[in-house]
Each structure stands twice: as C-alpha cells, then as structure tokens.
Tab-separated table of C-alpha atoms in Angstrom:
chain	number	residue	atom	x	y	z
A	246	UNK	CA	69.848	-10.191	12.281
A	247	UNK	CA	71.416	-6.948	13.525
A	248	UNK	CA	74.903	-7.924	12.322
A	249	UNK	CA	73.853	-8.634	8.764
A	250	UNK	CA	71.939	-5.371	8.626
A	251	UNK	CA	75.135	-3.555	9.524
A	252	UNK	CA	77.227	-5.308	6.919
A	253	UNK	CA	76.932	-5.612	3.151
A	254	UNK	CA	74.002	-7.975	2.451
A	255	UNK	CA	75.478	-9.631	-0.602
A	256	UNK	CA	78.824	-10.798	-1.882
A	257	UNK	CA	80.708	-8.478	-4.208
A	258	UNK	CA	82.556	-9.819	-7.219
A	259	UNK	CA	85.070	-7.449	-8.787
A	260	UNK	CA	88.357	-7.476	-10.616
A	261	UNK	CA	91.307	-8.208	-8.333
A	262	UNK	CA	93.580	-5.244	-7.548
A	263	UNK	CA	97.190	-6.112	-6.765
A	264	UNK	CA	98.188	-6.329	-3.105
A	265	UNK	CA	101.303	-4.289	-2.509
A	266	UNK	CA	104.273	-5.442	-0.434
A	267	UNK	CA	106.014	-3.487	2.305
A	268	UNK	CA	109.665	-4.517	2.057
A	269	UNK	CA	111.241	-7.455	3.826
A	270	UNK	CA	110.319	-8.380	7.399
A	271	UNK	CA	111.682	-10.644	10.107
A	272	UNK	CA	110.084	-14.047	10.142
A	273	UNK	CA	107.932	-14.990	13.127
A	274	UNK	CA	106.268	-18.378	13.784
A	275	UNK	CA	104.837	-20.061	10.676
A	276	UNK	CA	106.445	-17.496	8.336
A	277	UNK	CA	104.282	-14.646	9.612
A	278	UNK	CA	105.862	-11.197	9.253
A	279	UNK	CA	105.220	-7.518	9.839
A	280	UNK	CA	106.913	-4.269	8.873
A	281	UNK	CA	110.283	-3.614	7.371
A	282	UNK	CA	113.127	-6.007	8.117
A	283	UNK	CA	114.430	-9.212	6.594
A	284	UNK	CA	112.390	-11.837	4.726
A	285	UNK	CA	115.325	-13.399	2.925
A	286	UNK	CA	115.126	-12.628	-0.777
A	287	UNK	CA	111.363	-12.130	-0.580
A	288	UNK	CA	108.896	-9.609	0.776
A	289	UNK	CA	106.382	-9.305	3.594
A	290	UNK	CA	102.993	-9.067	1.864
A	291	UNK	CA	99.652	-9.334	3.695
A	292	UNK	CA	101.413	-10.713	6.761
A	293	UNK	CA	103.417	-13.500	5.095
A	294	UNK	CA	106.986	-13.858	3.844
A	295	UNK	CA	106.605	-14.492	0.137
A	296	UNK	CA	109.032	-14.881	-2.774
A	297	UNK	CA	109.567	-11.685	-4.730
A	298	UNK	CA	108.044	-13.382	-7.786
A	299	UNK	CA	104.879	-14.577	-6.008
A	300	UNK	CA	101.795	-12.350	-5.854
A	301	UNK	CA	99.349	-13.060	-3.001
A	302	UNK	CA	96.532	-12.234	-5.434
A	303	UNK	CA	97.132	-13.226	-9.092
A	304	UNK	CA	96.251	-10.531	-11.604
A	305	UNK	CA	93.840	-12.872	-13.391
A	306	UNK	CA	91.904	-13.766	-10.214
A	307	UNK	CA	88.460	-12.489	-9.286
A	308	UNK	CA	88.058	-10.769	-5.912
A	309	UNK	CA	85.060	-11.919	-3.873
A	310	UNK	CA	84.064	-10.079	-0.674
A	311	UNK	CA	81.847	-11.925	1.814
A	312	UNK	CA	80.357	-10.513	5.025
A	313	UNK	CA	80.043	-13.043	7.851
A	314	UNK	CA	76.849	-15.062	8.044
A	315	UNK	CA	77.357	-15.163	11.807
A	316	UNK	CA	79.840	-13.589	14.216
A	317	UNK	CA	80.619	-14.018	17.906
A	318	UNK	CA	83.217	-12.323	20.113
A	319	UNK	CA	84.303	-14.346	23.160
A	320	UNK	CA	86.332	-12.508	25.811
A	321	UNK	CA	88.068	-14.376	28.631
A	322	UNK	CA	87.771	-11.761	31.377
A	323	UNK	CA	84.654	-9.917	30.240
A	324	UNK	CA	82.236	-9.288	33.105
A	325	UNK	CA	79.422	-9.869	30.637
A	326	UNK	CA	80.946	-13.037	29.184
A	327	UNK	CA	77.870	-15.032	30.144
A	328	UNK	CA	75.681	-12.806	27.953
A	329	UNK	CA	76.276	-13.433	24.231
A	330	UNK	CA	76.474	-10.381	22.030
A	331	UNK	CA	78.641	-8.540	19.521
A	332	UNK	CA	80.335	-5.300	20.623
A	333	UNK	CA	80.722	-2.350	18.306
A	334	UNK	CA	84.520	-2.802	18.423
A	335	UNK	CA	87.005	-5.225	19.956
A	336	UNK	CA	90.503	-4.616	21.311
A	337	UNK	CA	92.535	-7.637	20.266
A	338	UNK	CA	95.465	-8.326	22.574
A	339	UNK	CA	94.434	-5.948	25.381
A	340	UNK	CA	95.715	-7.400	28.658
A	341	UNK	CA	92.845	-5.957	30.689
A	342	UNK	CA	90.320	-8.071	28.780
A	343	UNK	CA	92.349	-11.285	28.610
A	344	UNK	CA	92.368	-13.585	25.623
A	345	UNK	CA	89.842	-13.021	22.824
A	346	UNK	CA	88.365	-15.508	20.353
A	347	UNK	CA	86.416	-14.225	17.337
A	348	UNK	CA	84.180	-16.787	15.626
A	349	UNK	CA	83.294	-16.152	11.978
A	350	UNK	CA	81.083	-18.184	9.661
A	351	UNK	CA	80.769	-17.338	5.977
A	352	UNK	CA	78.531	-18.676	3.231
A	353	UNK	CA	80.800	-19.449	0.234
A	354	UNK	CA	79.527	-18.344	-3.153
A	355	UNK	CA	82.169	-20.205	-5.158
A	356	UNK	CA	81.661	-23.706	-6.519
A	357	UNK	CA	82.973	-26.954	-5.105
A	358	UNK	CA	86.498	-27.436	-6.418
A	359	UNK	CA	87.009	-23.728	-7.072
A	360	UNK	CA	90.643	-22.714	-7.530
A	361	UNK	CA	91.278	-20.515	-4.480
A	362	UNK	CA	94.425	-18.475	-5.105
A	363	UNK	CA	94.380	-16.731	-1.709
A	364	UNK	CA	91.992	-15.640	1.022
A	365	UNK	CA	92.145	-13.097	3.843
A	366	UNK	CA	89.960	-12.016	6.738
A	367	UNK	CA	90.049	-8.214	6.622
A	368	UNK	CA	89.569	-6.167	9.799
A	369	UNK	CA	89.087	-2.396	9.715
A	370	UNK	CA	90.498	-0.342	12.612
A	371	UNK	CA	87.988	1.240	14.963
A	372	UNK	CA	87.724	5.008	14.322
A	373	UNK	CA	90.116	7.098	16.449
A	374	UNK	CA	91.557	4.009	18.166
A	375	UNK	CA	95.147	4.262	19.465
A	376	UNK	CA	97.725	1.754	18.137
A	377	UNK	CA	98.957	-1.196	20.168
A	378	UNK	CA	102.109	-0.654	22.199
A	379	UNK	CA	103.859	-3.761	20.855
A	380	UNK	CA	103.623	-6.170	17.921
A	381	UNK	CA	100.806	-8.664	18.476
A	382	UNK	CA	100.738	-12.115	16.899
A	383	UNK	CA	97.268	-13.415	16.003
A	384	UNK	CA	96.376	-17.054	15.395
A	385	UNK	CA	93.668	-18.709	13.313
A	386	UNK	CA	91.958	-22.078	13.633
A	387	UNK	CA	89.219	-24.009	11.891
A	388	UNK	CA	85.948	-24.262	13.832
A	389	UNK	CA	85.110	-27.963	14.061
A	390	UNK	CA	81.601	-27.898	15.561
A	391	UNK	CA	78.315	-26.115	14.814
A	392	UNK	CA	77.783	-22.880	16.780
A	393	UNK	CA	75.506	-19.850	16.955
A	394	UNK	CA	76.285	-16.351	18.155
A	395	UNK	CA	73.147	-16.379	20.309
A	396	UNK	CA	74.557	-19.113	22.544
A	397	UNK	CA	78.356	-19.000	22.177
A	398	UNK	CA	80.251	-17.701	25.244
A	399	UNK	CA	83.768	-18.082	26.621
A	400	UNK	CA	82.578	-21.081	28.610
A	401	UNK	CA	80.616	-22.575	25.702
A	402	UNK	CA	83.039	-22.418	22.799
A	403	UNK	CA	82.942	-24.787	19.813
A	404	UNK	CA	85.895	-27.115	19.398
A	405	UNK	CA	88.756	-25.718	17.280
A	406	UNK	CA	91.623	-27.181	15.266
A	407	UNK	CA	95.183	-26.552	16.466
A	408	UNK	CA	95.735	-22.777	16.060
A	409	UNK	CA	98.546	-21.463	13.891
A	410	UNK	CA	100.138	-18.013	13.696
A	411	UNK	CA	98.617	-16.045	10.841
A	412	UNK	CA	99.220	-12.302	11.249
A	413	UNK	CA	101.162	-9.699	13.196
A	414	UNK	CA	99.583	-6.410	14.261
A	415	UNK	CA	102.250	-3.706	14.151
A	416	UNK	CA	102.575	-0.986	16.833
A	417	UNK	CA	101.809	1.852	14.452
A	418	UNK	CA	98.794	4.042	13.606
A	419	UNK	CA	95.843	1.791	12.893
A	420	UNK	CA	95.589	0.401	9.368
A	421	UNK	CA	93.393	-2.347	7.871
A	422	UNK	CA	94.629	-5.808	8.812
A	423	UNK	CA	94.643	-8.790	6.438
A	424	UNK	CA	94.845	-12.217	8.088
A	425	UNK	CA	95.880	-14.997	5.688
A	426	UNK	CA	93.335	-17.854	5.818
A	427	UNK	CA	94.034	-19.352	2.387
A	428	UNK	CA	94.480	-22.942	3.572
A	429	UNK	CA	91.226	-22.858	5.563
A	430	UNK	CA	89.178	-21.465	2.681
A	431	UNK	CA	90.643	-24.005	0.270
A	432	UNK	CA	89.222	-26.685	2.575
A	433	UNK	CA	85.792	-25.052	2.246
A	434	UNK	CA	85.969	-25.504	-1.514
A	435	UNK	CA	86.274	-29.239	-0.805
A	436	UNK	CA	83.205	-29.037	1.480
A	437	UNK	CA	84.815	-30.664	4.545
A	438	UNK	CA	82.072	-31.795	6.925
A	439	UNK	CA	83.878	-30.458	9.996
A	440	UNK	CA	84.235	-26.911	8.626
A	441	UNK	CA	82.109	-24.471	10.590
A	442	UNK	CA	84.017	-21.259	10.032
A	443	UNK	CA	87.172	-19.481	11.119
A	444	UNK	CA	88.322	-18.550	14.624
A	445	UNK	CA	90.765	-15.684	15.254
A	446	UNK	CA	92.633	-15.961	18.569
A	447	UNK	CA	94.391	-13.057	20.282
A	448	UNK	CA	96.309	-13.423	23.575
A	449	UNK	CA	95.859	-10.545	25.998
A	450	UNK	CA	99.409	-9.270	26.462
A	451	UNK	CA	99.364	-5.563	25.513
A	452	UNK	CA	98.288	-2.588	27.617
A	453	UNK	CA	96.254	-1.087	24.770
A	454	UNK	CA	95.590	-3.815	22.222
A	455	UNK	CA	94.514	-3.233	18.626
A	456	UNK	CA	90.911	-2.074	18.217
A	457	UNK	CA	88.885	-3.198	15.191
A	458	UNK	CA	85.326	-2.427	14.144
A	459	UNK	CA	82.639	-5.127	14.214
A	460	UNK	CA	80.421	-2.987	11.985
A	461	UNK	CA	77.446	-2.787	14.345
A	462	UNK	CA	76.877	0.991	14.432
A	463	UNK	CA	79.897	2.429	12.622
A	464	UNK	CA	82.781	1.347	10.442
A	465	UNK	CA	82.995	-1.825	8.398
A	466	UNK	CA	82.888	-5.185	10.124
A	467	UNK	CA	85.019	-8.236	9.266
A	468	UNK	CA	85.027	-9.338	5.636
A	469	UNK	CA	86.361	-12.400	3.885
A	470	UNK	CA	88.387	-11.418	0.804
A	471	UNK	CA	88.811	-14.370	-1.562
A	472	UNK	CA	90.725	-14.451	-4.845
A	473	UNK	CA	89.283	-17.093	-7.180
A	474	UNK	CA	90.789	-18.189	-10.486
C-alpha cells in the first residue's frame, strides 16, 4: 500500500522522553488548552490542562510509535470527494474546503490489559505551510464500524462515537501537533469489539487552516505515540 511505503513500516519502542509544558492556558471545552494563559494552578501540556505534578508521559514509561495501518481523508466540499484517496497534505479547518474527517486505524503492539499511561496522535506540519489565522479546536471520536480507505468517502463514512474536543491548533508558525487520545487507546487495550480506529474532526471555519503532512511524498505522516508502563 502506498501509504505504508511512505511511513515507517514497523513500530518503534524507545525510552520515553519527557513532554514539556508551555505555561498555563485558558480552558476550552473538555479541558482542552493552547498557548500561554490560565490553567488554574496547572499547566497546558500536549493540549490539556494538567496539574503541575502530573506528567503526561511518566518517566518510567516506554514510548511506542505506530504508523497507521490505514488512513482516509474525507473532505466535505472537495470536488473529488467521490474518489477515495489520500492527499500529500491536508488543511484542517480551512473554510474553503469545509469540514474534514481523518480516519486512522492502527495495529496495537501492546498486550491486552496493557497499562496505557497516555497516547497522542502526532501530526507534522506540511513544509512551508502558513499558520492558521485563528485558534482551531479539533475533535476526536471512536470509529464504530469497519472501513477501508479504498471505499470511504464523505458520503460513505463509518459511524462514529460522540466527538469530544481534544486539541487546539494555535495561530502561530507551524509546529508538530499532539492530539490527546488516551481514553480511546485505553479502550483498545481492552479489545472493545466496536473499536475500528480514531477519527479526527475539523470544522472549516478559518481562511487558511492548519496544513499537516500525510507522508505520501514528503514529510512524516500521522503517528500514534503511546506511553506504556
């Protein structure tokens, strides 16, 4: 498959580096935060308000990186929406394209009942892409039905769980984005029968949007970063 050829073919297991905070930040829906501001007595780390004493990745955890087993990008107003395919980059939140849904399916390498400390979908900015004009809130949902990138389109989407806010893209020069999906990945460890991956939802409400690489011809595509204890 073209996607898997463009991404790392195997999972990487390495020692977990600490994730660094960025000062407090104003809370948005579901405790999601971005940038400097106020997070009470805690900090905004990897998109979430967290207590100052809580690390998003424990120092004794192992860091596992997984490329997606399958990936589909569904765009509401895309003229080619009827033709499945993965673009080289996507502009999340760009008003001209409408809403975007990214479907991701990963093959877990950790055992049933594994102690998942935290998990993030990591998106790398597209090279030379301009920043969004405003802060963009992204949502995540669990994919509840089987799907394949070869047949998934905007009109033929798998059923999703109720989305929840998970990350805020800041209007600043492009930087890697971590989207907290810890609760969804912990369900994978329990092997829920209705788990078929992760969906990232972005409403189209910015003139520019935030462009991220899908790793087809350049850059690094989406990765799942899991910290296992």
